Structure formats: structure tokens, C-alpha cells
Short mmCIF file of C-alpha atoms in Angstrom, two decimals:
data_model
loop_
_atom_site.label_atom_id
_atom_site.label_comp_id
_atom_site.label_asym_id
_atom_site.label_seq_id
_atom_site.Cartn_x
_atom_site.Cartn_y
_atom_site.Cartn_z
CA UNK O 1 -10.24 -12.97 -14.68
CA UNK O 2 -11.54 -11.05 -11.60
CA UNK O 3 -12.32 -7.92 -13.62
CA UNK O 4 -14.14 -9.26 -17.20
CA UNK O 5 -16.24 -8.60 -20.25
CA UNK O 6 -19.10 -10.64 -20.05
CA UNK O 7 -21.32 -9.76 -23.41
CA UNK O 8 -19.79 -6.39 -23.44
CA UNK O 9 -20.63 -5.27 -20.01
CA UNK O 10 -17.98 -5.04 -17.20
CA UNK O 11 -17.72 -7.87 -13.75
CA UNK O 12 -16.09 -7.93 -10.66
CA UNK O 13 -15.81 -11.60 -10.34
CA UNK O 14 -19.68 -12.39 -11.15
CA UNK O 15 -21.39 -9.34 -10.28
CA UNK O 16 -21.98 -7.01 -12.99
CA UNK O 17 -21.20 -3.35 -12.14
CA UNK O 18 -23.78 -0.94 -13.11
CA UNK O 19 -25.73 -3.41 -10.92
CA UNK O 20 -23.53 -1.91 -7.84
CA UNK O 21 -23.26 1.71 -9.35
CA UNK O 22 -27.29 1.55 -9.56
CA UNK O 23 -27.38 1.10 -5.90
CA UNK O 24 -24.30 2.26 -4.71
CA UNK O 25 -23.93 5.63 -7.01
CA UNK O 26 -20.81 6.69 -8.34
CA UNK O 27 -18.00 6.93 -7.82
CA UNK O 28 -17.14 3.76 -5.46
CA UNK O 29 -14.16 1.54 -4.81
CA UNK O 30 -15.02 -2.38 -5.63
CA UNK O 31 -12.54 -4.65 -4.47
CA UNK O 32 -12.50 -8.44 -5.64
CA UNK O 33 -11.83 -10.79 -2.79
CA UNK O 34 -10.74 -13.45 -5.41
CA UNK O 35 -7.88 -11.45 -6.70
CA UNK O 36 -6.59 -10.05 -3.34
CA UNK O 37 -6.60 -14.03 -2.07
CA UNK O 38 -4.44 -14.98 -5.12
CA UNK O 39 -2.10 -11.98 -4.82
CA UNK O 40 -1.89 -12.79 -1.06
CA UNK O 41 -1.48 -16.83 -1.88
CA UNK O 42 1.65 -16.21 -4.66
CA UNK O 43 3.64 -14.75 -1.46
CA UNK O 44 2.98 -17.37 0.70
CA UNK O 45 2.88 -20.12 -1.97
CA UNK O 46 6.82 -18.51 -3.03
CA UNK O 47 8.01 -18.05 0.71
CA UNK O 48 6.84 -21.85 1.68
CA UNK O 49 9.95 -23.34 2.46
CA UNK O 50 11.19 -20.60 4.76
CA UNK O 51 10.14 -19.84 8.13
CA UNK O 52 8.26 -16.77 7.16
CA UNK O 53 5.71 -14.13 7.74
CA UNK O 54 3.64 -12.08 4.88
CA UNK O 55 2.83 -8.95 6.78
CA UNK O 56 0.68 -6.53 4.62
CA UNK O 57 0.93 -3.08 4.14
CA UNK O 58 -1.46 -1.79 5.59
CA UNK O 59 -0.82 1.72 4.54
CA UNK O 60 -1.81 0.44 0.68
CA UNK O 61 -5.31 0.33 2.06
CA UNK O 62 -6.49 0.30 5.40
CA UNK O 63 -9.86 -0.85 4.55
CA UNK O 64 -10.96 -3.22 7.23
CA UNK O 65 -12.39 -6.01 4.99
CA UNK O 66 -9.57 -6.07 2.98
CA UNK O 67 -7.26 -6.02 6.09
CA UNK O 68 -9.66 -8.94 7.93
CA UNK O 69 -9.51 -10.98 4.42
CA UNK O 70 -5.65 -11.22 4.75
CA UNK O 71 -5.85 -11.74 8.61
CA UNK O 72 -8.07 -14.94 7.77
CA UNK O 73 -5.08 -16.64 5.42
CA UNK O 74 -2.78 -16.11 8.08
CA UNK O 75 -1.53 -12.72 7.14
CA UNK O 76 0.68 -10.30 9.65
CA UNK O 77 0.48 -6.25 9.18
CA UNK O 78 3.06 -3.53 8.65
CA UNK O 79 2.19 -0.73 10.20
CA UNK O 80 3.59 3.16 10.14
CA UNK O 81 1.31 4.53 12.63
CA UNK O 82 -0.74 3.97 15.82
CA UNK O 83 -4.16 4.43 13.69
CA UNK O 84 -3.19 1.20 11.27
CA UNK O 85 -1.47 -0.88 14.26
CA UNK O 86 -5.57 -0.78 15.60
CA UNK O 87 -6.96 -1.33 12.28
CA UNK O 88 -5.03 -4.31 12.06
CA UNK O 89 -5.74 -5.45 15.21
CA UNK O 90 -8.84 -4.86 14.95
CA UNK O 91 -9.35 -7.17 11.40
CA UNK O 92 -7.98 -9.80 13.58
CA UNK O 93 -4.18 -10.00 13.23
CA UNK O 94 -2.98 -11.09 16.24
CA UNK O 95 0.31 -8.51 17.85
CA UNK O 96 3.08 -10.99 17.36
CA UNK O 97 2.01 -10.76 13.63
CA UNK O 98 2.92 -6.66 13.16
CA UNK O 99 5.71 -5.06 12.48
CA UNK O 100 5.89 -0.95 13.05
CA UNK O 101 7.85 1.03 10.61
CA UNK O 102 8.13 4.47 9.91
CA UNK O 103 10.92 7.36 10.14
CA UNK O 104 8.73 9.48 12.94
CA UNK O 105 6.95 7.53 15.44
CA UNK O 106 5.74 9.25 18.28
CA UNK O 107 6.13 8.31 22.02
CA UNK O 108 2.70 7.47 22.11
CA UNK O 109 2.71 5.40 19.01
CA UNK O 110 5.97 3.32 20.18
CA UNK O 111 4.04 3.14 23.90
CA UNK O 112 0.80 1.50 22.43
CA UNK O 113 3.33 -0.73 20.32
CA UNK O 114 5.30 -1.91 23.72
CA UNK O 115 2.45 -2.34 25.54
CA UNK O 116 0.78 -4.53 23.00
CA UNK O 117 4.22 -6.20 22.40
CA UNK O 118 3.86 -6.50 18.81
CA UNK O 119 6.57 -8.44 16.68
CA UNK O 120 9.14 -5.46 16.50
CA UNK O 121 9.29 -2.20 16.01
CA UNK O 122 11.81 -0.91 13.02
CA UNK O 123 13.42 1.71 14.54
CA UNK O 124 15.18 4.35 12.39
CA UNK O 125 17.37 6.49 14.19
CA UNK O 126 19.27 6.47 17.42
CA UNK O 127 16.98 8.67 18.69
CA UNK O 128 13.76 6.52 18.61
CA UNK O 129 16.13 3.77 20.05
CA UNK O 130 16.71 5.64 23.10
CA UNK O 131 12.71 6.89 22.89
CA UNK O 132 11.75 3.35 23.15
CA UNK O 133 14.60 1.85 25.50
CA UNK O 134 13.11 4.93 28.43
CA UNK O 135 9.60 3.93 27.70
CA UNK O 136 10.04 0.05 27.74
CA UNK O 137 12.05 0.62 31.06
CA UNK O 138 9.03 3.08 32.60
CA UNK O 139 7.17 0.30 31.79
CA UNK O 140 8.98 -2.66 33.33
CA UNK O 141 9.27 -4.81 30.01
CA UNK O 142 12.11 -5.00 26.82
CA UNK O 143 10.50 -3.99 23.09
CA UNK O 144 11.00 -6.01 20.53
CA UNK O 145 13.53 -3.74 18.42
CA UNK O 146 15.04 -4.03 14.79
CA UNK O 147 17.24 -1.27 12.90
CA UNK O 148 15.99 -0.25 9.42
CA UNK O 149 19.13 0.02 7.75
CA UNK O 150 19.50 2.38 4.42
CA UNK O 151 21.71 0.14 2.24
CA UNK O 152 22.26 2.86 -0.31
CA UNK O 153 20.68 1.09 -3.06
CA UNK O 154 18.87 2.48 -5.56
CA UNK O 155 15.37 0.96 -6.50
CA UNK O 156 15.25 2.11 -9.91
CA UNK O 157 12.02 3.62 -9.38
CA UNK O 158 10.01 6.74 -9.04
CA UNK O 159 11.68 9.33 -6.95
CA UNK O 160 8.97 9.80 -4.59
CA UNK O 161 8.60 6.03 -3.83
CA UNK O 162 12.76 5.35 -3.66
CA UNK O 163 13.27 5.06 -0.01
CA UNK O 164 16.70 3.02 0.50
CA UNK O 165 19.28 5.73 -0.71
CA UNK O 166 21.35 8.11 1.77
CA UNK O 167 19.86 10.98 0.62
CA UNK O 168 16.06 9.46 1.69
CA UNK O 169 14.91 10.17 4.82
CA UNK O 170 14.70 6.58 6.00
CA UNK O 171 16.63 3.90 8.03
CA UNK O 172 20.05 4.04 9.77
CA UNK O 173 22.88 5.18 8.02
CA UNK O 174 24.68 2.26 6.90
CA UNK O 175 27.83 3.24 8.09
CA UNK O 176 26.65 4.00 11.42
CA UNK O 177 24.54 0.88 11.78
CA UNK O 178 26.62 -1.59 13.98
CA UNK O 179 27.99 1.11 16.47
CA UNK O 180 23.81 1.35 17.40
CA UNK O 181 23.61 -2.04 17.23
CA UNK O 182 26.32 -2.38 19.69
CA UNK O 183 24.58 0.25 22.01
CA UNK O 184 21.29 -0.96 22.08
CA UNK O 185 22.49 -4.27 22.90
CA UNK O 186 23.59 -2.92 26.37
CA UNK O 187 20.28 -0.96 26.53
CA UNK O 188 18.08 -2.90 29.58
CA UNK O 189 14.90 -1.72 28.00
CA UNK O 190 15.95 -3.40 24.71
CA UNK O 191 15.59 -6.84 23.21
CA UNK O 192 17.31 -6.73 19.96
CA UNK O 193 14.55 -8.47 17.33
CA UNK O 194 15.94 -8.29 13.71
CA UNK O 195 17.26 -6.57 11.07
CA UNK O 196 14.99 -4.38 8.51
CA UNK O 197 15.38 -2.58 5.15
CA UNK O 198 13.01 -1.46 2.62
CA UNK O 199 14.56 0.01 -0.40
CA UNK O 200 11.20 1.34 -2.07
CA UNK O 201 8.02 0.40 -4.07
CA UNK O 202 7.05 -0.29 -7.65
CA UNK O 203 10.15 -2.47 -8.12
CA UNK O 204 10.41 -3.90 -12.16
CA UNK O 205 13.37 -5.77 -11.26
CA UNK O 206 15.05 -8.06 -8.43
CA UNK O 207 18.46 -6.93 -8.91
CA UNK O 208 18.11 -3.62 -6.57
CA UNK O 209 16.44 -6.74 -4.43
CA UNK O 210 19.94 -8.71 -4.54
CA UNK O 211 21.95 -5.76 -3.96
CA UNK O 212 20.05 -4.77 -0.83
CA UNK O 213 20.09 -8.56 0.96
CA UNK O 214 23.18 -9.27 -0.22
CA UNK O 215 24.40 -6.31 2.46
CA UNK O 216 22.04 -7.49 4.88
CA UNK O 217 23.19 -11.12 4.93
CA UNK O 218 27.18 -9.76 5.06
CA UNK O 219 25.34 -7.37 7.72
CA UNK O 220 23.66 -10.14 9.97
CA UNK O 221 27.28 -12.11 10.06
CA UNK O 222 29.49 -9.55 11.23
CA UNK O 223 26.74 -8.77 13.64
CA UNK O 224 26.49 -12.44 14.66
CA UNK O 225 30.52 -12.74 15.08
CA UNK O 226 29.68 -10.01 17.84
CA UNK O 227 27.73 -12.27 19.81
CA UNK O 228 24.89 -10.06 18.51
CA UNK O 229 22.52 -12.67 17.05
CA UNK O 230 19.29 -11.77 15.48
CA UNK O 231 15.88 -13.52 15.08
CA UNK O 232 13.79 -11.76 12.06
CA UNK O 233 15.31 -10.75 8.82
CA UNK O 234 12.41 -7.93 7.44
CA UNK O 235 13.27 -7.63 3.92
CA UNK O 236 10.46 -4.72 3.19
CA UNK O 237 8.03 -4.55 0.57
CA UNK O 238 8.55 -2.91 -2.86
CA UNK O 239 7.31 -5.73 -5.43
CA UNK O 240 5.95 -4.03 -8.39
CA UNK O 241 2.27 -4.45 -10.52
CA UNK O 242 1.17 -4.09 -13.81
CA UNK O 243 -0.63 -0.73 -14.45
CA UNK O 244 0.40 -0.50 -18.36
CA UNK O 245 2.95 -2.29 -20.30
CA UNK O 246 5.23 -3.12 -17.01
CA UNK O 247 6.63 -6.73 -16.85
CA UNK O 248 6.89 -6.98 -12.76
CA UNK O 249 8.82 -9.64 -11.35
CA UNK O 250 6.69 -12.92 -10.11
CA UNK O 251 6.77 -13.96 -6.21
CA UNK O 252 8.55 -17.29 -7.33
CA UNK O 253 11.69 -15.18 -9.10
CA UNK O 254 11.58 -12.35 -5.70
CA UNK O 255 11.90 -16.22 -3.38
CA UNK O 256 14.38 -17.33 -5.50
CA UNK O 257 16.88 -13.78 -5.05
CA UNK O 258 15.82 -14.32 -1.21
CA UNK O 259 16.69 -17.69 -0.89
CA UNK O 260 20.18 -17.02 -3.22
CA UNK O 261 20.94 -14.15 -0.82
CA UNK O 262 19.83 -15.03 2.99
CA UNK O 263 18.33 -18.49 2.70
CA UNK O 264 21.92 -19.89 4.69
CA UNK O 265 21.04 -18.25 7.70
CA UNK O 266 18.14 -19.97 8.40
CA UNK O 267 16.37 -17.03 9.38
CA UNK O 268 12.65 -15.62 10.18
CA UNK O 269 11.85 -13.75 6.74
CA UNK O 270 9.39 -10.79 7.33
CA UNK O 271 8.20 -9.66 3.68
CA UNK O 272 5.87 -6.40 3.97
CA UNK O 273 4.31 -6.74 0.28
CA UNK O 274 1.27 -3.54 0.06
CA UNK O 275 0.68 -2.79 -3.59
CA UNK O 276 0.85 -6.24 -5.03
CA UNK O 277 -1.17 -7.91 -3.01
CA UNK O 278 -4.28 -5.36 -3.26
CA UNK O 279 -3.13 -2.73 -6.33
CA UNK O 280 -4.82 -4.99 -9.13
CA UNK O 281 -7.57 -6.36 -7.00
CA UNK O 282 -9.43 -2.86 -6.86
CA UNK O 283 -11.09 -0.42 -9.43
CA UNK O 284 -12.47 2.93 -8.96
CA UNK O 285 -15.84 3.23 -11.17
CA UNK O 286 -16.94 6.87 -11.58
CA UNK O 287 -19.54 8.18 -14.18
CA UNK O 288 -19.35 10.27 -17.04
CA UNK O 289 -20.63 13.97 -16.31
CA UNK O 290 -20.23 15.30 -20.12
CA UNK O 291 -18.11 15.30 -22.30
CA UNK O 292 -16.77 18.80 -24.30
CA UNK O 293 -13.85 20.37 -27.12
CA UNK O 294 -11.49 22.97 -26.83
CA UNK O 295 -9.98 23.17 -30.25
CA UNK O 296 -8.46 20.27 -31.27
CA UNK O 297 -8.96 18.82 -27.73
CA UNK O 298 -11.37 16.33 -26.19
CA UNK O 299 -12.42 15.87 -22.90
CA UNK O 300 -14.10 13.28 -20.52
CA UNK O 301 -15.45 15.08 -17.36
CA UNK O 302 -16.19 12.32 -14.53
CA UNK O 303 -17.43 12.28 -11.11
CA UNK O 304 -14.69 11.05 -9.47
CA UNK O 305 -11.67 13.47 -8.57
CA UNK O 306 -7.93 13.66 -7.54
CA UNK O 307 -9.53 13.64 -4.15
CA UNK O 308 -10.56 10.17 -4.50
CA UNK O 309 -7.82 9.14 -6.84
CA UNK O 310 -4.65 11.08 -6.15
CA UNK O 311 -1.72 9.32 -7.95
CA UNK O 312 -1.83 10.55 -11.03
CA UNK O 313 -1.71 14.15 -9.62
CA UNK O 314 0.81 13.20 -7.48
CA UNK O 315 3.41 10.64 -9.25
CA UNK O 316 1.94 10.93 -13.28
CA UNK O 317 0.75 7.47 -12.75
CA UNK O 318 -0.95 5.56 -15.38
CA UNK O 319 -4.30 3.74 -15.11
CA UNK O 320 -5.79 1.69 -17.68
CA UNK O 321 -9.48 2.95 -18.20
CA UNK O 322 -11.94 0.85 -19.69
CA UNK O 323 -15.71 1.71 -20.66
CA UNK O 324 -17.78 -0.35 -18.29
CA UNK O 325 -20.04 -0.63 -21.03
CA UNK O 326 -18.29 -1.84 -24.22
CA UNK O 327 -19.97 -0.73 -28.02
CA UNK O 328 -17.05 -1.77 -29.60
CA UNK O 329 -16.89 1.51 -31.88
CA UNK O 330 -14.32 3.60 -33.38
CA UNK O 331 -12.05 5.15 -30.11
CA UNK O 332 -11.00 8.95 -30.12
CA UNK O 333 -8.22 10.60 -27.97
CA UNK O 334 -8.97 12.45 -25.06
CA UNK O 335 -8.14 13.75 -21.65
CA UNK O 336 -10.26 11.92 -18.66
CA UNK O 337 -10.46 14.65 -16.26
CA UNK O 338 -12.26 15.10 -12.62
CA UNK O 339 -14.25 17.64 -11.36
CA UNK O 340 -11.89 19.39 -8.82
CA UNK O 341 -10.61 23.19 -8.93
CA UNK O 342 -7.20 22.60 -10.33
CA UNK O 343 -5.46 21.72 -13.60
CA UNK O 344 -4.25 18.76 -12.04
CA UNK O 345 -7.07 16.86 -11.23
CA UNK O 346 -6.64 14.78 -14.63
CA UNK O 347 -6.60 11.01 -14.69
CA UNK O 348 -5.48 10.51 -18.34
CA UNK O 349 -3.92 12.84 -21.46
CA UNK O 350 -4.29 12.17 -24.81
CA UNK O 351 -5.56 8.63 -23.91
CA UNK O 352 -7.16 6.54 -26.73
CA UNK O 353 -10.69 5.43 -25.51
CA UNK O 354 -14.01 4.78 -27.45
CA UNK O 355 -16.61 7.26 -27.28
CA UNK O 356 -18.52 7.93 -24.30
CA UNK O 357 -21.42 10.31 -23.43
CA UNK O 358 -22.55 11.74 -19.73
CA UNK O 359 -24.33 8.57 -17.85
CA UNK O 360 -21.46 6.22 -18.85
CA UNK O 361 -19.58 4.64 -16.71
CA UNK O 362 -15.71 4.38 -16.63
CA UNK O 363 -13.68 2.26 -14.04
CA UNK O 364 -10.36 3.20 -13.12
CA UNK O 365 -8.29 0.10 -12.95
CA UNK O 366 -5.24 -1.37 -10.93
CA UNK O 367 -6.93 1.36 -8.18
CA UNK O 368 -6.58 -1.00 -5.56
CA UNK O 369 -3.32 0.04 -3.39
CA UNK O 370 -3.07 3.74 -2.66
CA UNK O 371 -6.42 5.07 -3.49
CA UNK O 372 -9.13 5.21 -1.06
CA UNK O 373 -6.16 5.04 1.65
CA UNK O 374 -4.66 8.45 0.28
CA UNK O 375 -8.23 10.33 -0.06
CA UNK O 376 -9.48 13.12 1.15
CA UNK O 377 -12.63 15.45 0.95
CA UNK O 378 -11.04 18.79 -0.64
CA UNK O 379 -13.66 20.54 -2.36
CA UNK O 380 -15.97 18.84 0.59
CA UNK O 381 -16.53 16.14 -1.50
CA UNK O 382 -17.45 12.79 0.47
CA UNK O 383 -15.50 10.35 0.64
CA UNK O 384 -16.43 7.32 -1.58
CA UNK O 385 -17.96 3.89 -0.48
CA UNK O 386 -16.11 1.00 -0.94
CA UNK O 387 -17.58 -2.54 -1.93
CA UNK O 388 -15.73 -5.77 -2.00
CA UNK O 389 -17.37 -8.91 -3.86
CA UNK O 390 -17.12 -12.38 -3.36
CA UNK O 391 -18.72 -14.62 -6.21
CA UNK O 392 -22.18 -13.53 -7.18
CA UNK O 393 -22.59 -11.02 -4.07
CA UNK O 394 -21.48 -7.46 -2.90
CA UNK O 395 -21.21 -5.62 0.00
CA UNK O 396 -20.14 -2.19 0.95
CA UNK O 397 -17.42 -2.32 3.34
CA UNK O 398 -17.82 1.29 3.80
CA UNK O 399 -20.37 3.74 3.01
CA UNK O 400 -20.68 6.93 1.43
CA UNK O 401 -20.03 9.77 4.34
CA UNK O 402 -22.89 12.31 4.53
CA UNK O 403 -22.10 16.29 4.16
CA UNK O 404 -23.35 16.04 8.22
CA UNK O 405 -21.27 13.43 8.95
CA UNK O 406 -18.29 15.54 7.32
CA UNK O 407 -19.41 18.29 9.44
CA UNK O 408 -19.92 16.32 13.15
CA UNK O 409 -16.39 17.06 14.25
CA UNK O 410 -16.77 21.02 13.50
CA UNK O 411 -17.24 23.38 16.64
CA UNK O 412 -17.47 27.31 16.33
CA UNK O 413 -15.83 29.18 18.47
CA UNK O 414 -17.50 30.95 21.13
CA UNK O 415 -18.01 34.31 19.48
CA UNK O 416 -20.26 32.76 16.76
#
């Protein structure tokens, strides 16, 4: 285990972590570099016997260690903005390696992704195909262009996080897919890459998986029977993790639906996997502030906040939270609650925990994918450091930001 008990006291692989929260102060990220390889490893390991690229989502978290660990097995990016297409780049993923998705790319995002002729760019409306076929041609070169589709498939998931049904905001209409395809095949500044879809995140089962491909592959052939023939396949991400009792499907049973599905093409898969390669290999360890009763009612105040944690706030998302130091005594129930201005900053109701008093330490698990990427300083509160351990050693991967630092890019105006 990445995350274990040794003698009641709580690792990251074999560092113990009050050790880091003694030097690092609370609360901080720490991300295991075992897990994230392993997560990273089952995709590859599962997609071996196509021709195939693991780009990861960078938007899960855009730290750059975690990003350069994946560039170092061989990993491509998914991007949804100019900011990530540099991180990426700059952890060492070479630009025939990223993809660029997103519903609302700007000119000067899909100019920087021309220009640094990246794998393809998902484009998601007529619109942006035009956008891109006038810059490409201003530029003198063809992009490297796929359609994200909307299959009208529903992921069984959270609303927030569904993204493949008509009434989400994403992809081409299905029904008005191949007339686009047929135009931007006649557009000079065009060179028609792949197909895309991404149906949403936090998938517990394959079948919305089979649904979706299964239109794709009928979706590549009629495209192919009009001479329009397509490279890349870029089946999304969506693959779901284990936060509570949820029994996600394995890499090896998501290969099998893709080889069931599309493997008769013969094909370049792109797979865009975010949360399940770096949800479970990050924890958020925060310290008890006190501890208090209103009626019947317990609470845990901690130091960390919906600012540094926001998905419970935002989607009622569950986090296992463990006691970093286990006494092994009789557990009570109690809310775990943050130290923001608003009801909402809670990261647990009525949660059974054993007993713990200000100075204790709490980690926040499964914190990996959509926590420090989605935080923010409301409240002016710094953002946290982040540390990622290998073996026996730590490092922070990035530091704590001063109240000056938060500060540097104020200005007054004038008449103060």
C-alpha cells in the first residue's frame, strides 16, 4: 500500500507524515509517486496491443512533478487550455503527444496549438472549425483537427461531470456531425486528424463506454465509405476510482469494451484518463484546530478549507478520512468541517471517526485528482504546498505562497 499504518502512525510510501507536516505545516498535498506510476502502468499495461497513446488529464492536476512523472513513462497530455498545453510541455511531453479539448478555445489558445502543431485539436463546434481553418491558413500550415462528437449517451454519473448528452454543452451534435465533417474536409487550412468523444467522468460501469464507441466505430465507417479516412480514434477519459464503497471498472475490462467495439479498425486509440491515474495517489493532510458541541452535534474544525478542497462543496463528494495518528479507541460521529465563512465549507456529516483533539492530524484521502488543481485563496488563504514522495524521501513540488506573494500582482489605482 502507498498510503499505510505502520505501528499506528500514517505513510506515504515510507515516509511517515507528521515527519512532513513538522516541516511542511499543515495543510499540504502529498502525492505518492509509486501509486501514480501504477495507475499510469494499468493503462498502458491494458492498451498494449493497440497502437495507442495514454494522454493525461492534465486538468486533474496540473502539478508539474506529477505531470513530468507521467511524461517520463511515455505519457501524452490532454489539455483544455493554453496555460496546461505549457505545463505539459514544459514537464517534457513532447507536442505530437497532446491533444486540446475544450468547448471554448480562444483564437489565441488554438494559434499557440497550430503553431506548436500538437497531435490535434478536438474541435467542438463549426465555429471553432472555421476559427482554426482562417488561422492555420494566416499561418501557411493545416491543424491537426478532430470533431468531438456528443453521442447522446448517458454516463450514469453525477450531473455536473455528465458531459456526452445533447443537453451538455459539449461536442458536435451528433446529427450534424458528418455534414462538418464533409466541410472541413474541403477546408485548405484543415487536415482532418480523428474522431473524439468524451461522455463524462467517474464512470462505475463500461456499458455507457460500449454505447458511446459502438457509435463511433459505425461513425468512423460511414465516414471512411466517404473517402474521409481518419487516423486517431480519442475515446476520452471518464474511468472511475474508489472514494467509498464504489466498485470501478479495472483498465483490463475498459481494453476489453475497446477492443470489442473499435479494435477492427486498426486504429490510433487516444485514451485521456485524469482522475484514475492521480485521484488515489494524493491526500490532503490538514490539522485539527478544536473540536466543539452544539446539542446533540459534534464537530471537527480543521485547517484546511473548501478553498483547498472544493468537491465536497461542490458535487457532495465523499472522502474517506483517517486519523493520521491511530489510538484505536471508541469512534464518535461528527461533522469534519473547515474554517471558511460559509455553511458549506464541510468535508464530512455525521461521519464515524475516533476521537480527535486540536494538534491532530487528519488526511483527506483519494484527494489526488481535482484538488489542488481547483483551489483558490478565498478568505486570502494561501494556497497549500504540495509534496510528492518517492521511497524514503520527500520533496515539495510546490511551496506554500506568502500573503506578499498573494499580493505582488495588486496595483492601486492612481488616486490612492
Amino acid at each position: 500500500m502507498c498510503f499505510h499504518y505502520h505501528n499506528g502512525e500514517l505513510y506515504a510510501e515510507g515516509v511517515d507524515l507528521k515527519k512532513i507536516a513538522r516541516e511542511v505545516g499543515t495543510p499540504f498535498y502529498c502525492y505518492s509517486s509509486e501509486k501514480l506510476t501504477r495507475n499510469f502502468e494499468a493503462y498502458r499495461r491494458a492498451l498494449a496491443d493497440f497502437h495507442s497513446t495514454v494522454c493525461y488529464s492534465v486538468k486533474a492536476n496540473t502539478n508539474l512533478a506529477v505531470v513530468s512523472t507521467l511524461a517520463r513513462m511515455g505519457g501524452g497530455a490532454d489539455v483544455v487550455s493554453a496555460g496546461e498545453m505549457y505545463v505539459a510541455m514544459k514537464a517534457g511531453i513532447p507536442a505530437d503527444k497532446i491533444v486540446f479539448s475544450g468547448v471554448g478555445k480562444t483564437a489565441a489558445e488554438l494559434e499557440a496549438a497550430i503553431k506548436n502543431q500538437i497531435l490535434q485539436i478536438n474541435a467542438e463546434s463549426a465555429a471553432e472549425v472555421e476559427t482554426i481553418n482562417q488561422i492555420a491558413l494566416r499561418l501557411g500550415v493545416k491543424a491537426n483537427v478532430a470533431l468531438r462528437v456528443n453521442p447522446d449517451v448517458d454516463a450514469l454519473t453525477h450531473v455536473k461531470i455528465t458531459t456526452g448528452k445533447k443537453e451538455n454543452k459539449f461536442g458536435v451534435d451528433w446529427d450534424d456531425a458528418h455534414r462538418l465533417y464533409r466541410e472541413a474536409a474541403n477546408m485548405e487550412g484543415i487536415r482532418l486528424a480523428g474522431i473524439a468523444v468524451h461522455i463524462g467522468s467517474q464512470l462505475l460501469d463500461v456499458e455507457p463506454f460500449r454505447l458511446a464507441f459502438t457509435k463511433i466505430a459505425g461513425m468512423v465507417r460511414e465516414l471512411e465509405a466517404e473517402g474521409i479516412v481518419l487516423d486517431n480514434i480519442d475515446l476520452g477519459g471518464g474511468l472511475g476510482i474508489n472514494y467509498n464503497v464504489e466498485l470501478p471498472p479495472t483498465c483490463a475490462a475498459y481494453a476489453d469494451v475497446v477492443r470489442e467495439t473499435l479494435g477492427a479498425l486498426n486504429k490510433h486509440i487516444i485514451v485521456e484518463p485524469g482522475r484514475s491515474v492521480v485521484g488515489s495517489a494524493g491526500i490532503l493532510v490538514t490539522e485539527v484546530i478544536c473540536t466543539k458541541k452544539m446539542g446533540s452535534k459534534n464537530f471537527i474544525v480543521v485547517d484546511a478549507g473548501f478553498n483547498d478542497l472544493v468537491r465536497p462543496a461542490m458535487y457532495d463528494a465523499w472522502h474517506t478520512i483517517l486519523p493520521v495518528s491511530k489510538k484505536g479507541v471508541a469512534p464518535l460521529i461528527a461533522d469534519i468541517v473547515g474554517p471558511i465563512c460559509e455553511s458549506g465549507d464541510v468535508f464530512a456529516k455525521d461521519r464515524i471517526i475516533e476521537p480527535v483533539q486540536a494538534g491532530r492530524l487528519l488526511a483527506i484521502m483519494c484527494a489526488g485528482a481535482y484538488g489542488a488543481s481547483m483551489s483558490s485563496v478565498y478568505n486570502f488563504r494561501p494556497l497549500v504546498p504540495e509534496v510528492m514522495v518517492r521511497g524514503e524521501e520527500y520533496a515539495v513540488v510546490r511551496k506554500r505562497t506568502s500573503y506578499e506573494e498573494m499580493l505582488s500582482g495588486h496595483a492601486l489605482p492612481q488616486w490612492l
